[in-house]
Short mmCIF file of C-alpha atoms and ligand atoms in Angstrom, two decimals:
data_model
loop_
_atom_site.label_atom_id
_atom_site.label_comp_id
_atom_site.label_asym_id
_atom_site.label_seq_id
_atom_site.Cartn_x
_atom_site.Cartn_y
_atom_site.Cartn_z
CA MET A 1 0.00 0.00 0.00
CA GLY A 2 1.26 3.47 -0.85
CA ARG A 3 0.34 6.91 0.46
CA ILE A 4 -3.40 7.48 0.65
CA ILE A 5 -4.93 10.92 0.07
CA LEU A 6 -8.11 10.94 2.14
CA HIS A 7 -9.27 9.21 5.33
CA GLU A 8 -11.42 6.17 4.56
CA ALA A 9 -10.50 6.26 0.86
CA GLU A 10 -7.76 3.66 1.17
CA SER A 11 -8.42 2.27 -2.28
CA PHE A 12 -6.87 5.33 -3.96
CA PHE A 13 -3.18 5.82 -3.19
CA TYR A 14 0.19 6.61 -4.70
CA ARG A 15 2.53 3.72 -5.40
CA ASN A 16 5.92 4.63 -6.86
CA GLY A 17 4.60 8.12 -7.53
CA ARG A 18 1.65 6.89 -9.60
CA LEU A 19 -1.98 7.15 -8.48
CA HIS A 20 -3.65 3.75 -8.21
CA ALA A 21 -7.16 2.43 -7.76
CA GLU A 22 -6.56 -0.79 -5.84
CA GLU A 23 -3.99 -2.69 -7.95
CA ILE A 24 -4.44 -0.70 -11.14
CA ALA A 25 -2.52 2.41 -12.19
CA ILE A 26 -4.83 5.26 -13.21
CA GLU A 27 -2.53 6.11 -16.14
CA GLU A 28 -3.19 2.65 -17.51
CA LEU A 29 -6.97 3.13 -17.28
CA ALA A 30 -6.84 6.57 -18.89
CA GLY A 31 -4.72 5.15 -21.70
CA ARG A 32 -7.12 2.31 -22.29
CA PHE A 33 -10.50 3.99 -21.82
CA GLY A 34 -9.73 7.67 -22.46
CA THR A 35 -10.78 10.68 -20.40
CA PRO A 36 -12.87 12.05 -18.77
CA LEU A 37 -13.22 8.78 -16.91
CA TYR A 38 -14.99 7.76 -13.72
CA VAL A 39 -13.07 5.08 -11.82
CA TYR A 40 -14.77 3.18 -9.01
CA SER A 41 -13.22 0.89 -6.41
CA LEU A 42 -15.39 -2.10 -5.61
CA ALA A 43 -13.30 -2.88 -2.52
CA HIS A 44 -14.23 0.51 -1.11
CA VAL A 45 -17.94 0.02 -1.82
CA ARG A 46 -17.85 -3.35 -0.07
CA ALA A 47 -15.84 -2.01 2.87
CA GLN A 48 -18.24 0.87 3.49
CA TYR A 49 -21.27 -1.41 3.34
CA GLU A 50 -19.58 -3.77 5.79
CA ARG A 51 -18.61 -0.90 8.12
CA LEU A 52 -22.26 0.05 8.35
CA ARG A 53 -23.51 -3.49 8.73
CA ILE A 54 -21.02 -4.44 11.42
CA THR A 55 -21.24 -1.23 13.47
CA LEU A 56 -25.03 -1.48 13.55
CA ALA A 57 -25.14 -5.28 13.79
CA GLU A 58 -26.98 -5.24 17.10
CA ALA A 59 -30.05 -3.79 15.32
CA ALA A 60 -29.58 -5.86 12.13
CA PRO A 61 -30.87 -2.97 10.04
CA SER A 62 -32.14 -3.41 6.53
CA ILE A 63 -29.85 -1.30 4.36
CA HIS A 64 -31.34 0.12 1.17
CA TYR A 65 -28.63 1.62 -1.02
CA ALA A 66 -29.78 5.03 -2.37
CA VAL A 67 -29.48 4.51 -6.11
CA LYS A 68 -29.58 8.25 -6.81
CA ALA A 69 -26.04 8.59 -5.45
CA ASN A 70 -24.61 6.39 -8.19
CA ALA A 71 -26.76 4.26 -10.47
CA CYS A 72 -23.91 2.21 -11.97
CA GLY A 73 -25.36 -1.27 -12.41
CA ALA A 74 -22.11 -3.05 -11.46
CA LEU A 75 -22.03 -1.30 -8.07
CA ILE A 76 -25.73 -1.88 -7.36
CA HIS A 77 -25.27 -5.53 -8.26
CA ALA A 78 -22.28 -5.94 -5.94
CA LEU A 79 -24.25 -4.40 -3.07
CA GLY A 80 -27.22 -6.63 -3.80
CA VAL A 81 -24.99 -9.70 -3.59
CA MET A 82 -23.91 -8.52 -0.13
CA GLY A 83 -27.54 -8.33 0.97
CA ALA A 84 -28.39 -4.67 0.36
CA GLY A 85 -31.74 -3.51 -0.88
CA ALA A 86 -32.33 -0.30 -2.82
CA ASP A 87 -33.94 3.05 -2.20
CA VAL A 88 -35.28 4.43 -5.49
CA VAL A 89 -36.97 7.70 -6.42
CA SER A 90 -38.20 7.11 -9.95
CA GLY A 91 -39.42 4.41 -12.28
CA GLY A 92 -36.02 4.61 -13.96
CA GLU A 93 -34.15 3.91 -10.73
CA LEU A 94 -36.51 1.03 -9.98
CA PHE A 95 -35.80 -0.35 -13.44
CA ARG A 96 -32.05 -0.08 -12.84
CA ALA A 97 -32.25 -1.69 -9.40
CA ARG A 98 -34.26 -4.62 -10.71
CA ARG A 99 -31.95 -4.98 -13.74
CA ALA A 100 -28.96 -5.11 -11.38
CA GLY A 101 -30.62 -7.98 -9.52
CA ILE A 102 -32.00 -6.35 -6.38
CA PRO A 103 -34.94 -8.47 -5.19
CA ALA A 104 -38.18 -6.46 -5.42
CA GLU A 105 -39.10 -7.01 -1.78
CA ARG A 106 -35.87 -5.24 -0.75
CA ILE A 107 -36.80 -2.07 -2.67
CA VAL A 108 -38.35 1.04 -1.14
CA TYR A 109 -39.63 3.83 -3.33
CA ALA A 110 -39.57 7.49 -2.16
CA GLY A 111 -40.19 10.77 -4.02
CA ILE A 112 -42.87 13.42 -3.93
CA GLY A 113 -44.05 13.18 -7.53
CA LYS A 114 -44.66 9.53 -8.41
CA THR A 115 -46.71 9.35 -11.59
CA GLY A 116 -49.50 6.86 -12.22
CA GLU A 117 -47.25 5.02 -14.64
CA GLU A 118 -44.49 4.72 -12.04
CA ILE A 119 -46.92 3.52 -9.36
CA GLU A 120 -48.29 0.89 -11.77
CA TYR A 121 -44.78 -0.34 -12.50
CA ALA A 122 -43.79 -0.53 -8.83
CA LEU A 123 -47.02 -2.33 -7.87
CA GLY A 124 -46.45 -4.78 -10.70
CA GLU A 125 -42.95 -5.46 -9.42
CA ARG A 126 -44.31 -6.05 -5.87
CA ILE A 127 -41.75 -3.76 -4.24
CA GLY A 128 -41.16 -3.86 -0.48
CA ALA A 129 -42.71 -0.49 0.38
CA PHE A 130 -43.72 2.90 -0.93
CA THR A 131 -42.46 5.91 0.98
CA VAL A 132 -45.52 8.12 0.73
CA GLU A 133 -44.94 11.86 0.86
CA SER A 134 -48.47 13.35 0.75
CA GLU A 135 -52.15 12.61 1.29
CA PRO A 136 -53.05 12.79 -2.44
CA GLU A 137 -50.30 10.28 -3.19
CA LEU A 138 -51.82 7.95 -0.61
CA GLU A 139 -55.23 8.22 -2.28
CA ARG A 140 -53.76 7.58 -5.72
CA LEU A 141 -51.76 4.62 -4.49
CA SER A 142 -54.84 3.09 -2.86
CA ALA A 143 -56.89 3.50 -6.06
CA PHE A 144 -54.18 1.90 -8.22
CA ALA A 145 -53.59 -0.96 -5.79
CA ARG A 146 -57.31 -1.63 -5.58
CA ARG A 147 -57.62 -1.77 -9.35
CA ARG A 148 -54.82 -4.29 -9.46
CA GLY A 149 -56.16 -6.27 -6.53
CA VAL A 150 -52.91 -6.01 -4.54
CA ALA A 151 -51.91 -4.43 -1.22
CA ALA A 152 -49.46 -1.53 -1.29
CA ARG A 153 -47.21 -1.47 1.76
CA VAL A 154 -46.49 2.10 2.85
CA ALA A 155 -44.27 4.11 5.16
CA ILE A 156 -45.23 7.74 5.47
CA ARG A 157 -42.33 10.15 5.26
CA VAL A 158 -42.42 12.44 8.26
CA ASN A 159 -40.74 15.78 8.38
CA PRO A 160 -39.48 16.23 11.94
CA ASP A 161 -38.33 19.84 11.42
CA VAL A 162 -34.69 19.28 12.31
CA ASP A 163 -31.88 21.41 10.92
CA PRO A 164 -29.30 19.03 9.45
CA GLN A 165 -26.71 21.86 9.19
CA THR A 166 -25.98 21.23 5.57
CA HIS A 167 -26.41 22.99 2.23
CA VAL A 168 -29.88 24.50 1.83
CA TYR A 169 -30.43 22.58 -1.43
CA THR A 170 -29.83 19.22 0.23
CA SER A 171 -31.58 19.98 3.50
CA THR A 172 -34.83 18.00 3.44
CA GLY A 173 -36.10 17.58 7.01
CA LYS A 174 -37.06 21.16 7.87
CA LYS A 175 -40.67 22.28 8.03
CA GLU A 176 -40.45 24.58 4.99
CA SER A 177 -39.18 21.75 2.78
CA LYS A 178 -41.34 20.06 0.15
CA PHE A 179 -40.66 16.58 1.56
CA GLY A 180 -42.83 14.49 3.86
CA LEU A 181 -45.54 15.54 6.29
CA ASP A 182 -45.16 17.26 9.64
CA LEU A 183 -45.80 15.08 12.69
CA GLU A 184 -49.39 16.19 13.27
CA ARG A 185 -50.39 15.71 9.63
CA ALA A 186 -48.57 12.40 9.49
CA ARG A 187 -50.74 11.06 12.32
CA CYS A 188 -53.89 12.03 10.39
CA ALA A 189 -52.44 10.55 7.21
CA TYR A 190 -51.81 7.24 9.01
CA GLU A 191 -55.42 7.21 10.19
CA ARG A 192 -56.54 7.80 6.63
CA ALA A 193 -54.17 5.08 5.38
CA ALA A 194 -55.71 2.62 7.82
CA ALA A 195 -59.15 3.39 6.40
CA LEU A 196 -58.17 3.18 2.74
CA PRO A 197 -58.55 -0.05 0.79
CA ASN A 198 -55.49 -1.98 -0.36
CA ILE A 199 -53.06 -0.06 1.84
CA GLU A 200 -50.97 -1.77 4.50
CA ILE A 201 -49.08 0.40 6.99
CA ALA A 202 -45.50 -0.90 7.00
CA GLY A 203 -43.50 1.76 8.81
CA VAL A 204 -42.27 5.30 9.33
CA HIS A 205 -39.76 7.09 7.14
CA MET A 206 -37.60 10.19 7.32
CA HIS A 207 -34.57 11.61 5.57
CA LEU A 208 -33.05 14.76 7.01
CA GLY A 209 -30.59 15.90 4.37
CA SER A 210 -27.14 15.22 3.05
CA PRO A 211 -24.29 15.19 3.87
CA LEU A 212 -24.62 15.24 7.65
CA ALA A 213 -21.47 15.82 9.69
CA ASP A 214 -22.48 13.89 12.80
CA GLU A 215 -25.17 11.94 14.63
CA LYS A 216 -26.83 14.87 16.42
CA PRO A 217 -29.61 15.61 13.88
CA TYR A 218 -30.52 11.90 13.82
CA ALA A 219 -30.80 11.82 17.62
CA GLU A 220 -32.92 15.00 17.67
CA ALA A 221 -35.21 13.65 14.95
CA LEU A 222 -35.63 10.30 16.71
CA ASP A 223 -36.63 12.04 19.92
CA LYS A 224 -39.24 13.98 17.98
CA VAL A 225 -40.74 11.03 16.08
CA ALA A 226 -40.67 8.54 18.99
CA PRO A 227 -44.23 9.31 20.23
CA LEU A 228 -45.67 8.85 16.72
CA CYS A 229 -43.75 5.58 16.27
CA GLU A 230 -44.95 4.21 19.59
CA TRP A 231 -48.56 5.20 18.78
CA LEU A 232 -48.28 3.41 15.44
CA ARG A 233 -46.63 0.34 16.89
CA ASP A 234 -49.43 -0.11 19.41
CA ARG A 235 -52.22 0.44 16.88
CA PHE A 236 -51.03 -1.26 13.72
CA PRO A 237 -49.26 -4.62 14.06
CA SER A 238 -48.15 -4.42 10.41
CA CYS A 239 -46.11 -1.29 11.23
CA THR A 240 -42.67 -2.72 11.89
CA THR A 241 -40.01 -0.47 10.36
CA LEU A 242 -38.40 2.86 11.16
CA ASP A 243 -36.40 4.11 8.19
CA LEU A 244 -33.89 6.84 9.11
CA GLY A 245 -33.00 7.61 5.48
CA GLY A 246 -29.43 8.37 4.43
CA GLY A 247 -27.20 11.38 4.80
CA MET A 248 -24.12 10.05 6.60
CA GLY A 249 -21.21 12.24 5.51
CA ILE A 250 -17.78 11.37 4.15
CA PRO A 251 -14.44 13.19 4.23
CA TYR A 252 -13.99 15.41 1.18
CA ARG A 253 -10.88 17.21 2.46
CA ARG A 254 -7.47 16.02 3.55
CA ARG A 255 -7.35 15.59 7.31
CA GLN A 256 -11.17 15.87 7.53
CA LYS A 257 -12.41 13.35 10.08
CA PRO A 258 -14.67 10.57 8.81
CA PHE A 259 -18.31 10.41 9.89
CA ASP A 260 -18.20 8.81 13.35
CA LEU A 261 -20.24 5.68 12.80
CA ALA A 262 -19.67 4.43 16.36
CA ALA A 263 -21.12 7.69 17.75
CA PHE A 264 -24.01 7.36 15.30
CA ALA A 265 -24.68 3.83 16.56
CA ALA A 266 -24.42 4.95 20.19
CA ALA A 267 -27.01 7.69 19.57
CA VAL A 268 -29.38 5.77 17.33
CA LEU A 269 -29.48 2.19 18.57
CA PRO A 270 -30.74 2.77 22.14
CA ARG A 271 -33.43 5.13 20.88
CA VAL A 272 -34.61 2.69 18.21
CA ARG A 273 -34.62 -0.11 20.79
CA VAL A 274 -37.01 1.87 23.01
CA ILE A 275 -39.21 2.74 20.03
CA GLY A 276 -39.44 -0.95 19.25
CA LEU A 277 -39.42 -0.82 15.44
CA ARG A 278 -36.85 -2.40 13.13
CA LEU A 279 -34.21 0.03 11.88
CA ALA A 280 -33.80 0.67 8.15
CA LEU A 281 -31.30 2.98 6.45
CA GLU A 282 -30.86 4.45 2.97
CA PRO A 283 -27.19 5.41 2.65
CA GLY A 284 -25.89 6.56 -0.71
CA ARG A 285 -22.95 8.91 -0.35
CA TYR A 286 -21.47 7.00 2.60
CA ILE A 287 -21.14 3.86 0.50
CA VAL A 288 -20.00 5.24 -2.86
CA GLY A 289 -18.75 8.81 -2.31
CA ASN A 290 -15.11 7.94 -1.68
CA ALA A 291 -15.28 4.91 -3.95
CA GLY A 292 -15.00 7.05 -7.06
CA ILE A 293 -12.72 9.56 -8.74
CA LEU A 294 -13.08 11.56 -11.94
CA VAL A 295 -9.94 11.40 -14.09
CA ALA A 296 -9.37 14.22 -16.58
CA ARG A 297 -6.59 15.26 -18.93
CA VAL A 298 -5.19 18.76 -18.88
CA GLN A 299 -5.77 20.39 -22.25
CA TYR A 300 -4.21 23.78 -21.62
CA VAL A 301 -2.77 25.90 -18.86
CA LYS A 302 -3.81 29.49 -19.44
CA GLU A 303 -2.95 32.66 -17.54
CA ASN A 304 -4.43 36.12 -17.48
CA ALA A 305 -3.40 39.13 -15.40
CA PHE A 306 -5.29 37.81 -12.37
CA ARG A 307 -5.49 34.06 -12.47
CA ARG A 308 -4.06 30.83 -13.81
CA PHE A 309 -6.48 28.26 -15.23
CA ILE A 310 -5.91 24.53 -15.54
CA ILE A 311 -8.32 23.63 -18.35
CA THR A 312 -9.30 19.96 -18.37
CA ASP A 313 -11.34 17.78 -20.69
CA ALA A 314 -13.90 17.17 -17.90
CA GLY A 315 -16.52 19.80 -17.19
CA MET A 316 -19.50 20.67 -15.03
CA ASN A 317 -21.57 18.33 -17.20
CA ASP A 318 -19.47 15.47 -15.74
CA LEU A 319 -19.41 16.68 -12.12
CA ILE A 320 -21.66 19.56 -11.11
CA ARG A 321 -21.22 19.51 -7.34
CA PRO A 322 -18.69 22.38 -7.08
CA PRO A 323 -20.82 25.02 -8.86
CA LEU A 324 -24.15 23.62 -7.67
CA TYR A 325 -23.39 23.24 -3.96
CA GLY A 326 -20.08 25.06 -3.57
CA ALA A 327 -18.71 21.59 -2.85
CA TRP A 328 -14.99 21.00 -2.25
CA HIS A 329 -13.19 18.13 -3.97
CA GLU A 330 -9.48 17.43 -3.51
CA ILE A 331 -7.66 17.54 -6.84
CA VAL A 332 -4.43 15.64 -7.29
CA ALA A 333 -2.00 14.91 -10.08
CA VAL A 334 -2.05 11.32 -11.27
CA ARG A 335 1.78 11.50 -11.33
CA GLU A 336 2.66 12.61 -7.82
CA THR A 337 4.38 15.97 -7.64
CA GLU A 338 5.59 18.23 -4.85
CA ALA A 339 5.34 21.29 -7.09
CA HIS A 340 2.20 23.39 -6.70
CA PHE A 341 0.88 26.67 -8.02
CA ARG A 342 -2.23 28.72 -7.43
CA ALA A 343 -4.88 28.07 -10.04
CA ASP A 344 -8.51 27.50 -10.94
CA VAL A 345 -9.26 24.02 -12.23
CA VAL A 346 -11.92 24.41 -14.89
CA GLY A 347 -13.66 22.61 -17.73
CA PRO A 348 -14.29 23.53 -21.37
CA ILE A 349 -17.97 24.49 -20.96
CA CYS A 350 -19.24 27.95 -21.85
CA GLU A 351 -20.16 28.95 -18.30
CA SER A 352 -18.09 30.69 -15.65
CA GLY A 353 -19.64 28.20 -13.24
CA ASP A 354 -17.75 25.41 -14.98
CA PHE A 355 -15.08 24.79 -12.36
CA PHE A 356 -13.86 22.06 -10.01
CA ALA A 357 -11.74 24.37 -7.87
CA GLN A 358 -11.17 28.11 -7.65
CA ASP A 359 -8.05 29.99 -6.66
CA ARG A 360 -6.38 27.22 -4.69
CA GLU A 361 -3.00 25.51 -4.44
CA ALA A 362 -3.16 22.93 -7.21
CA PRO A 363 -0.55 20.48 -8.47
CA ALA A 364 1.70 22.21 -11.02
CA VAL A 365 0.48 20.21 -13.99
CA ARG A 366 1.13 20.82 -17.67
CA GLU A 367 -0.68 20.17 -20.92
CA GLY A 368 -1.23 16.45 -21.39
CA ASP A 369 -0.97 15.56 -17.67
CA LEU A 370 -3.71 13.68 -15.88
CA ILE A 371 -5.50 14.92 -12.79
CA ALA A 372 -7.99 13.18 -10.50
CA VAL A 373 -10.93 14.86 -8.81
CA MET A 374 -11.33 12.86 -5.61
CA SER A 375 -14.52 11.78 -3.78
CA ALA A 376 -16.56 11.87 -6.98
CA GLY A 377 -18.36 8.55 -6.52
CA ALA A 378 -21.62 10.04 -5.19
CA TYR A 379 -23.74 12.51 -7.12
CA GLY A 380 -21.05 12.63 -9.81
CA PHE A 381 -21.98 10.61 -12.85
CA SER A 382 -25.57 10.31 -11.61
CA MET A 383 -25.97 14.10 -12.03
CA ALA A 384 -24.02 14.24 -15.30
CA SER A 385 -25.64 15.74 -18.38
CA ASN A 386 -25.03 16.23 -22.07
CA TYR A 387 -24.76 20.00 -21.72
CA ASN A 388 -22.81 21.60 -24.57
CA SER A 389 -23.59 18.37 -26.46
CA ARG A 390 -20.83 16.52 -24.68
CA GLY A 391 -21.09 12.77 -24.47
CA ARG A 392 -21.04 11.48 -20.92
CA ALA A 393 -17.85 9.94 -19.55
CA ALA A 394 -17.07 6.22 -19.40
CA GLU A 395 -17.25 4.43 -16.04
CA VAL A 396 -14.87 1.67 -15.04
CA VAL A 397 -14.99 -0.53 -11.97
CA VAL A 398 -11.78 -1.84 -10.42
CA ASP A 399 -11.84 -4.96 -8.28
CA GLY A 400 -8.32 -5.84 -7.12
CA THR A 401 -6.38 -6.56 -10.30
CA ARG A 402 -9.54 -6.77 -12.43
CA VAL A 403 -11.08 -3.96 -14.45
CA MET A 404 -14.55 -3.81 -15.92
CA LEU A 405 -15.91 -1.21 -18.31
CA ALA A 406 -19.25 -0.63 -16.60
CA ARG A 407 -20.45 2.00 -19.06
CA ARG A 408 -18.83 2.98 -22.31
CA ARG A 409 -18.19 6.59 -23.25
CA GLU A 410 -21.11 8.19 -25.10
CA THR A 411 -20.51 8.96 -28.74
CA TRP A 412 -21.85 11.84 -30.80
CA ASP A 413 -24.32 9.38 -32.30
CA ASP A 414 -25.62 8.69 -28.79
CA LEU A 415 -26.37 12.39 -28.47
CA VAL A 416 -28.97 12.27 -31.25
CA ARG A 417 -30.24 8.71 -30.82
CA ALA A 418 -33.55 9.78 -29.27
CA GLU A 419 -34.25 12.29 -32.06
CA ASP A 420 -36.11 10.08 -34.45
CA GLU A 421 -36.16 12.39 -37.47
CA ALA A 422 -33.28 12.47 -39.88
CA PRO A 423 -32.07 16.04 -40.59
CA SER A 424 -33.65 15.84 -44.04
CA GLN A 425 -37.09 15.54 -42.36
CA TYR A 426 -36.71 18.56 -40.07
CA GLY A 427 -38.62 20.92 -42.36
CA ARG A 428 -41.62 18.60 -42.75
CA VAL A 429 -43.63 19.02 -39.57
CA LYS A 430 -46.47 16.52 -39.68
CA ALA A 431 -50.01 16.97 -38.41
CA MET A 432 -50.82 14.98 -35.26
C1 PLP B 501 -35.16 9.73 0.62
C2 PLP B 501 -33.68 9.68 0.52
N1 PLP B 501 -33.02 8.62 1.03
C3 PLP B 501 -31.68 8.53 0.95
C4 PLP B 501 -30.92 9.51 0.34
C5 PLP B 501 -29.45 9.31 0.24
O1 PLP B 501 -28.71 10.30 0.87
P1 PLP B 501 -27.15 10.11 1.03
O2 PLP B 501 -26.57 9.87 -0.30
O3 PLP B 501 -26.66 11.37 1.63
O4 PLP B 501 -26.94 8.97 1.96
C6 PLP B 501 -31.56 10.64 -0.18
C7 PLP B 501 -30.78 11.71 -0.82
O5 PLP B 501 -31.24 12.68 -1.34
C8 PLP B 501 -32.98 10.73 -0.10
O6 PLP B 501 -33.64 11.78 -0.60
#
């Protein structure tokens, strides 16, 4: 093992001055698959899942991997083999989870805007539970389940009004947020659910936000929802699960301490024991965040009177977290160097928001060098777009000495595949 860069990201390290993912040199992967390139370490994904499972073993929680963090089929499949379920928020994510082999009964489906088509699909798959976010959704679900002659198992998402101390865009458990129902309304919604046909009350759900730095918001939220949970437990024998959602943080900076899972367990487990429901979790970032890096090639180094810019072939269409959330990602040279200079690390897109780092000490790279944007495994590729008509990057999975191309690079043909008219037909708009 060489020198690692971040706590709890042991799979990425320098050996003989070359950045590696497990046993594979990043230079080798970039040469073979091109750049920009997402590289994932399967060992890291497995280790994080195991860390969670073992630390919380006393409660034997059901762990539903949040597919939104990274929908790469190879990673979902590996987690499924280890016993994970999936948390999905769209018909598309459900499709991916099923395709990757997650058993339907281990799937929970959240989201405030489920369409009739998506509900039909999920009922047909016989998923484990719907996380219901509003009264009208409950009514719609009941009507669809009745028509099909099946029971829909539901957990109502409660909004405990707890400040998760994170970015406002990813803060979801405060009263002004669009998610879930406040505790009073939730109680009424459960009463309604009990009266509706083809609905079975399965549990209680919440998700506070992401990433969370420590266990305190979870403890505060549990104290707030405990009376509701106990009321439900005593009234509805089918209500067995308390889903705490995801949100556990990861280190993004050098020397940043990892999320203290032992402290999380110490805060959560005794409370859940008193409540008397089975614990469920929906971690995304914690499992895959530090399992991935984005590798890019430096195209140019440009200077003006004020700044130096490292211009790479990856852009905000590949990784949007820095401009969207002001997120920090460590950026390292794939060939280790002691030399640094102050620079912005930017992409080729026609937006000033197209940056990975601004005005910071960056490795003194030159045209043709490779860099790696660290901690890009969560909300990286899954938020990627084709903006500026750029094909999305390839994704490779490393497992020890083995490498798998999980998703090939998109071509220019891929960009127009869904446009069914040939250019010669553009002028001939047909009547409906
Ligand atoms: C309902 C729900 N569960 C789980 C997650 C996963 O969060 P994280 O990746 O921070 O664990 C999210 C993230 O938005 C979510 O909305």
